[in-house]
Structures are given as C-alpha cells and as structure tokens.
Short mmCIF file of C-alpha atoms in Angstrom, two decimals:
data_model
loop_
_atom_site.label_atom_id
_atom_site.label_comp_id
_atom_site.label_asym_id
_atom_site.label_seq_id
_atom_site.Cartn_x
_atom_site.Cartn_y
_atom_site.Cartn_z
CA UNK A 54 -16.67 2.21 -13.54
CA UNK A 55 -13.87 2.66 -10.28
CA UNK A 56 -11.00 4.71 -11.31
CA UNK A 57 -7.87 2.81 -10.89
CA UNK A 58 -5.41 2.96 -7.77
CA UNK A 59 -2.16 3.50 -7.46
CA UNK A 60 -0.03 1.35 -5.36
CA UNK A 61 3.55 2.08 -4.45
CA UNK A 62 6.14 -0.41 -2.68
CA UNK A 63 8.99 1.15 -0.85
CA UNK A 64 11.74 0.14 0.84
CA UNK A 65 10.89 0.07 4.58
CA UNK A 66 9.88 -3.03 6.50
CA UNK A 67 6.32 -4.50 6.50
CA UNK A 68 6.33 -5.72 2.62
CA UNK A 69 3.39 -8.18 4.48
CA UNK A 70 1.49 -5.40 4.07
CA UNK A 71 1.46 -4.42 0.83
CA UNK A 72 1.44 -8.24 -0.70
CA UNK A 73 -2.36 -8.45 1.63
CA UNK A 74 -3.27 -5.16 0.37
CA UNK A 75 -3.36 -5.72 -3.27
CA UNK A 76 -4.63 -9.38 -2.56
CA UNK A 77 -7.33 -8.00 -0.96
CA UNK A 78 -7.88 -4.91 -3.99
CA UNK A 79 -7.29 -7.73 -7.21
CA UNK A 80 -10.19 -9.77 -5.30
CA UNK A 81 -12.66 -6.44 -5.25
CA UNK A 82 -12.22 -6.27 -8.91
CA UNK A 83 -9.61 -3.30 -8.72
CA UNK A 84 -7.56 -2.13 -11.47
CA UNK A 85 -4.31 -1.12 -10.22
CA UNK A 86 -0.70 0.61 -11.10
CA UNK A 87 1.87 -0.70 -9.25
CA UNK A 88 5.50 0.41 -8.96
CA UNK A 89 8.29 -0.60 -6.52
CA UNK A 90 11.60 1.04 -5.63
CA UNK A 91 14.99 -0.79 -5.48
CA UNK A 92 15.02 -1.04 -2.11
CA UNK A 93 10.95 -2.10 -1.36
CA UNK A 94 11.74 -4.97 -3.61
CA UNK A 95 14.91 -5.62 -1.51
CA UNK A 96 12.70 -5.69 1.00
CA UNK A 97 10.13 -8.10 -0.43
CA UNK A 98 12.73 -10.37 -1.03
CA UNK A 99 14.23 -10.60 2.56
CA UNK A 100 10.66 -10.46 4.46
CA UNK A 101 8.45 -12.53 1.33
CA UNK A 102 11.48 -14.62 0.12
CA UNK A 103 10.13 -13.42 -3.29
CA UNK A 104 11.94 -12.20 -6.00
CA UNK A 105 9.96 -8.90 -8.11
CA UNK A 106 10.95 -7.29 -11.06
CA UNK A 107 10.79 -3.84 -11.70
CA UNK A 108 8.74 -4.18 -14.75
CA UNK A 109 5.80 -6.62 -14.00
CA UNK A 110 4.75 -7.71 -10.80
CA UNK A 111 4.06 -11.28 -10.11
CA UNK A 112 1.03 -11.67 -8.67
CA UNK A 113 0.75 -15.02 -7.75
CA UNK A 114 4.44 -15.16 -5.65
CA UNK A 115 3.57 -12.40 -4.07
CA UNK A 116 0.48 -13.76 -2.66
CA UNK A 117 1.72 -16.87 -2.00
CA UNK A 118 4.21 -15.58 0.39
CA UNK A 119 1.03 -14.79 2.58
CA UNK A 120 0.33 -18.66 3.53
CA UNK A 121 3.66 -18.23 6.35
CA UNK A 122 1.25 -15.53 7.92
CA UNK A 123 -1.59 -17.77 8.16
CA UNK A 124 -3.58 -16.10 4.89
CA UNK A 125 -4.13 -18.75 2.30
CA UNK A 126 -6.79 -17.42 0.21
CA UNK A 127 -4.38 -16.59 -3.14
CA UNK A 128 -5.76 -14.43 -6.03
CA UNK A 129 -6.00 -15.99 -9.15
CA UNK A 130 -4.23 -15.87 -12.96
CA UNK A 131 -6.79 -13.65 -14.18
CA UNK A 132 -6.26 -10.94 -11.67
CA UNK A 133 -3.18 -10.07 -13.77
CA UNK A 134 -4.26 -8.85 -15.98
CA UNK A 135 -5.87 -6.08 -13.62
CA UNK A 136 -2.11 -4.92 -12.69
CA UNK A 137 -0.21 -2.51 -14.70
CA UNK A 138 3.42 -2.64 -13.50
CA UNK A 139 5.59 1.10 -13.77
CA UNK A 140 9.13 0.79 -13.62
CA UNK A 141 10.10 3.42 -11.12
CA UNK A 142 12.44 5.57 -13.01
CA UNK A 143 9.76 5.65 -15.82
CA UNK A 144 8.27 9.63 -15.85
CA UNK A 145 6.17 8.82 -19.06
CA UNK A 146 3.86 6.59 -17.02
CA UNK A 147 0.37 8.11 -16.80
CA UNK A 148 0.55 7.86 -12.83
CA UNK A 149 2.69 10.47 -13.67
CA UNK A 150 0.44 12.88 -14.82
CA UNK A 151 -2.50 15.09 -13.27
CA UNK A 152 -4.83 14.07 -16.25
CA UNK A 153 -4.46 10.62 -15.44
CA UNK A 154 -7.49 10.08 -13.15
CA UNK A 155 -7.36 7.64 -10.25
CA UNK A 156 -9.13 7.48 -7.36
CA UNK A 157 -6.58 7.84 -5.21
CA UNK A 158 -2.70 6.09 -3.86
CA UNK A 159 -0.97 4.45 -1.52
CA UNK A 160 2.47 3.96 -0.49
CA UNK A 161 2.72 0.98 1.26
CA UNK A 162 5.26 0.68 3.15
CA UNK A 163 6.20 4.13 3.19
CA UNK A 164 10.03 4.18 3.88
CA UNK A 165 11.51 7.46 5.36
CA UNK A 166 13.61 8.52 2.07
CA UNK A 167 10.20 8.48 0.44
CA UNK A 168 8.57 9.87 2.90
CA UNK A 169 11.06 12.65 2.75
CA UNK A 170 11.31 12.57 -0.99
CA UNK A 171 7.52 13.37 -1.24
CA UNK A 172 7.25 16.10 1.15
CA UNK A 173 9.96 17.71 -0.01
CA UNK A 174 8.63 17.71 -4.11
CA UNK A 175 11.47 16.11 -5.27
CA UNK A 176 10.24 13.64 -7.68
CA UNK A 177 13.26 11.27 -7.99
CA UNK A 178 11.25 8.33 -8.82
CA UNK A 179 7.93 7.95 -10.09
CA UNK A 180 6.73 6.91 -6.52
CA UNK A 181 7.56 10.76 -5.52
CA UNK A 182 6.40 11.82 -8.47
CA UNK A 183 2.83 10.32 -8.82
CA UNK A 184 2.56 11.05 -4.88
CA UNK A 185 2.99 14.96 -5.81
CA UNK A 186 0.47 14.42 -8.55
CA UNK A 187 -2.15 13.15 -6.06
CA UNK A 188 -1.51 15.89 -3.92
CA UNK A 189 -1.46 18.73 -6.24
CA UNK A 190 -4.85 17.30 -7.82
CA UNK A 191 -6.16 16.80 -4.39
CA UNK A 192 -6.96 13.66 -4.46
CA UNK A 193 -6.63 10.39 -1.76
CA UNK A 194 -2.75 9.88 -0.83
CA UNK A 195 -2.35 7.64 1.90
CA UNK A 196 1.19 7.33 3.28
CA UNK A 197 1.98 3.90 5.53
CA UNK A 198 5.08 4.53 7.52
CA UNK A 199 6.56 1.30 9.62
CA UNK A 200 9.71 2.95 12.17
CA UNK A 201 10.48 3.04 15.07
CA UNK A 202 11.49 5.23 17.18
CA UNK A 203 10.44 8.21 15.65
CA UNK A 204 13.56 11.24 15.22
CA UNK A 205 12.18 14.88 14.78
CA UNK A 206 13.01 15.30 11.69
CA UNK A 207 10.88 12.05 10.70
CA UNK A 208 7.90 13.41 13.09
CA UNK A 209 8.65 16.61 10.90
CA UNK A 210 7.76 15.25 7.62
CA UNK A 211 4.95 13.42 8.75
CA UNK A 212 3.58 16.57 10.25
CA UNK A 213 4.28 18.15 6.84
CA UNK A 214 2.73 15.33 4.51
CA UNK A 215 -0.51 15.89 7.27
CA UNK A 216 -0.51 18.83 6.20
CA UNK A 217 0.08 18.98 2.52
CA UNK A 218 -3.11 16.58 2.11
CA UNK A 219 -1.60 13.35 2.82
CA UNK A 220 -3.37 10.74 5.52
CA UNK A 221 -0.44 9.56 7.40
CA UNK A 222 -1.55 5.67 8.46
CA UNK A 223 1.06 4.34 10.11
CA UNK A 224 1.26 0.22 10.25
CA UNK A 225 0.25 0.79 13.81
CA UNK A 226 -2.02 -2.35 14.32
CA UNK A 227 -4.84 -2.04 17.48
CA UNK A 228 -5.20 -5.24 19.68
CA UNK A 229 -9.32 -4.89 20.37
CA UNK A 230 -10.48 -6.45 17.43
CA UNK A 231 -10.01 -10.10 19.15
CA UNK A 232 -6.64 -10.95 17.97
CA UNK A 233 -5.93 -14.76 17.43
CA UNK A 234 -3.36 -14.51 14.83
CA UNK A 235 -0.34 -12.91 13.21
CA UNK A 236 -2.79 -12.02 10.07
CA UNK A 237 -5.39 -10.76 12.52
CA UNK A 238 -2.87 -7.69 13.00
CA UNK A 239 -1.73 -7.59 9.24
CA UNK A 240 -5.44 -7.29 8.36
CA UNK A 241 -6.25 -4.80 11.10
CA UNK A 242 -3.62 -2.39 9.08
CA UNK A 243 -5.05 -3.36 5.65
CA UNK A 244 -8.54 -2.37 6.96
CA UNK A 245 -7.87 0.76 7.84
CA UNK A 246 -6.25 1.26 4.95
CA UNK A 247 -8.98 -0.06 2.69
CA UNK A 248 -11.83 2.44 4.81
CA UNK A 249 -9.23 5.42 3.38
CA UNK A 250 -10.58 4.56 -0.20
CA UNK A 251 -14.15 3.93 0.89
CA UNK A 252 -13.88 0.11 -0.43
CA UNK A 253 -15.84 -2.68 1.80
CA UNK A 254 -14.54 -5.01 3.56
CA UNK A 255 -14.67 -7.59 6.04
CA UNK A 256 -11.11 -7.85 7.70
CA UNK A 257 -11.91 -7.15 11.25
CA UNK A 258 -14.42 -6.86 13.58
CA UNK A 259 -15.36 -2.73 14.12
CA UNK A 260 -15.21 -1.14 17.64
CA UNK A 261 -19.04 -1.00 19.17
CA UNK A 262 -20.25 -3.78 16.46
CA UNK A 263 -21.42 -6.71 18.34
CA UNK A 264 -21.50 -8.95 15.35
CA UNK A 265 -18.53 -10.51 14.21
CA UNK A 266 -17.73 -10.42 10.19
CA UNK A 267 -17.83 -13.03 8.01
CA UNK A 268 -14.14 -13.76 6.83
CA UNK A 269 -12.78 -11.66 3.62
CA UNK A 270 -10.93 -12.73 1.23
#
C-alpha cells in the first residue's frame, strides 16, 4: 500500500495548480493530508472564486473551479474521503511528526514567506513544520515557487532549500509539448510535479516521444 502525501497550499499565486494537482492524485487512488495557510486560501478564493476552510477541504469546489481553465474532468464524492484536512496552526497533526511515514510533500504554490519560513527551520505553521520533517527524515519535499522577478535574497533561499534536500520546481511551464490550451501549461507544471513522486501519468506529451498520450484525467 502507497504511503500517503502531503500537500500544502500557500499563499502565492497559481492556486490553479494545486486544485489540478490533487485532482489529478484523488483520481490515482492517493491518500492525502492537506493543509492551507491564511493567505493560500486567500488566494484560492481570488484566483478559484472558491471559498476553503481551514479544517476540511472541499473537494468538489475546488475542482470545479478547473472547468474556466478548460479541465472538466471533476473527481468524485468518494474521493473525500481520501483527504485528511490539517488546520495549519495544528502541531499535533501526524504530518507533524518524523514517525509519521509518507512518501513524500509538496508545497504547492510555494509563497516566499514559506519558502523563507522553511529554510530558515522556523516552524510557524504546520506547513513549515511538516516541510522540516520531510527534510530531516530525508524524504521527497518538493517546493513550487510562482514570482517574478527573482530578488537575491529569494534566489538565496532557493539555493538554500536546493541544498538542504528540497527539489525546487518552480511553476515554470515549457512551450514544446504542443500547447493548444491554457490547461496544456497548467498540466505541463503538474507533470513535472507528479514525475517528482514517481506516479504515472499522462498530462503531456515527453520530449523525444513521438507518440502522443492518451488524455489523463
């Protein structure tokens, strides 16, 4: 049986993102741990025109809001029940703890304050704190910054999250996968996210494949 992932909302922009990603991990049968900051759910609602709680993540809204991008496919009621929702403040979640296993996390979007929050060891929230966990056990932390331009002390912590075990993937989306849509470049991001845990897919069309994938999700 997969361990269960860890998915963290934050408050930069790109919430798109992160409502495709955990579309595309409820339909692979994942079992998930989700928490969201203040601000990434201030950030949902602006971009998603969806309102989150901090408590329990509503699946189906959240998906929904992916039909204005062109993805219709939604997940379904029972994928619910695959979603355990932290509130961030909460330190007595088992994401917070080492002995918890998962196979692995992601912090998508990664906003700069948590960016710099996690580099740092802080552990404000729970997102900082079960991103040090994954780090200290060693195991998958992928970090999804969307900015631009780039100030050193930004470039700084990225270089430092490289460094402390972290894959820095930023929402960076390439243009040679035959591009035809807004959710051809959301997918391209989710991809490369999704190859970061080892999970399948079919989002894109690889560089050097002449075949052309089948549709996911």
């Amino acid at each position: 049986m997969s361990r269960p992932l860890v998915v963290a909302i934050t408050g930069a922009s790109g919430a798109v993102y992160a409502a495709r990603l955990l579309q595309v991990l409820l339909q692979r049968q994942c079992e998930l741990h989700v928490t969201i900051s203040p601000s990434g759910r201030a950030v949902v609602k602006q971009e998603l025109d969806v309102d989150l709680s901090a408590d329990r993540l509503d699946v189906a809204s959240l998906v929904n809001s992916l039909s204005k991008f062109g993805i219709t496919n939604n997940a379904t009621e029972a994928t619910q029940a695959q979603i355990v929702t932290h509130h961030y403040q909460n330190f007595l979640a088992p994401i917070a703890s080492g002995s918890f296993l998962t196979g692995g996390m992601v912090v998508c979007p990664c906003s700069g304050g948590t960016l710099s929050g996690i580099v740092h060891g802080a552990s404000g929230n729970l997102v900082h704190r079960a991103a040090d966990v994954h780090l200290k056990e060693r195991r998958r932390l992928v970090l999804v910054p969307r900015e631009t331009p780039l100030s050193t002390i930004y470039l700084d912590n990225l270089r430092r999250a490289s460094e402390a075990g972290a894959v820095v993937l930023p929402a960076m989306p390439g243009w040679y996968h035959g591009v035809k849509s807004l959710a051809d470049l959301v997918d391209f991001v989710v991809a490369r996210i999704l190859d970061q845990l080892d999970i399948p897919h079919h989002l894109m069309r690889r560089w050097g494949s002449d075949e052309v994938d089948q549709p996911d999700v």
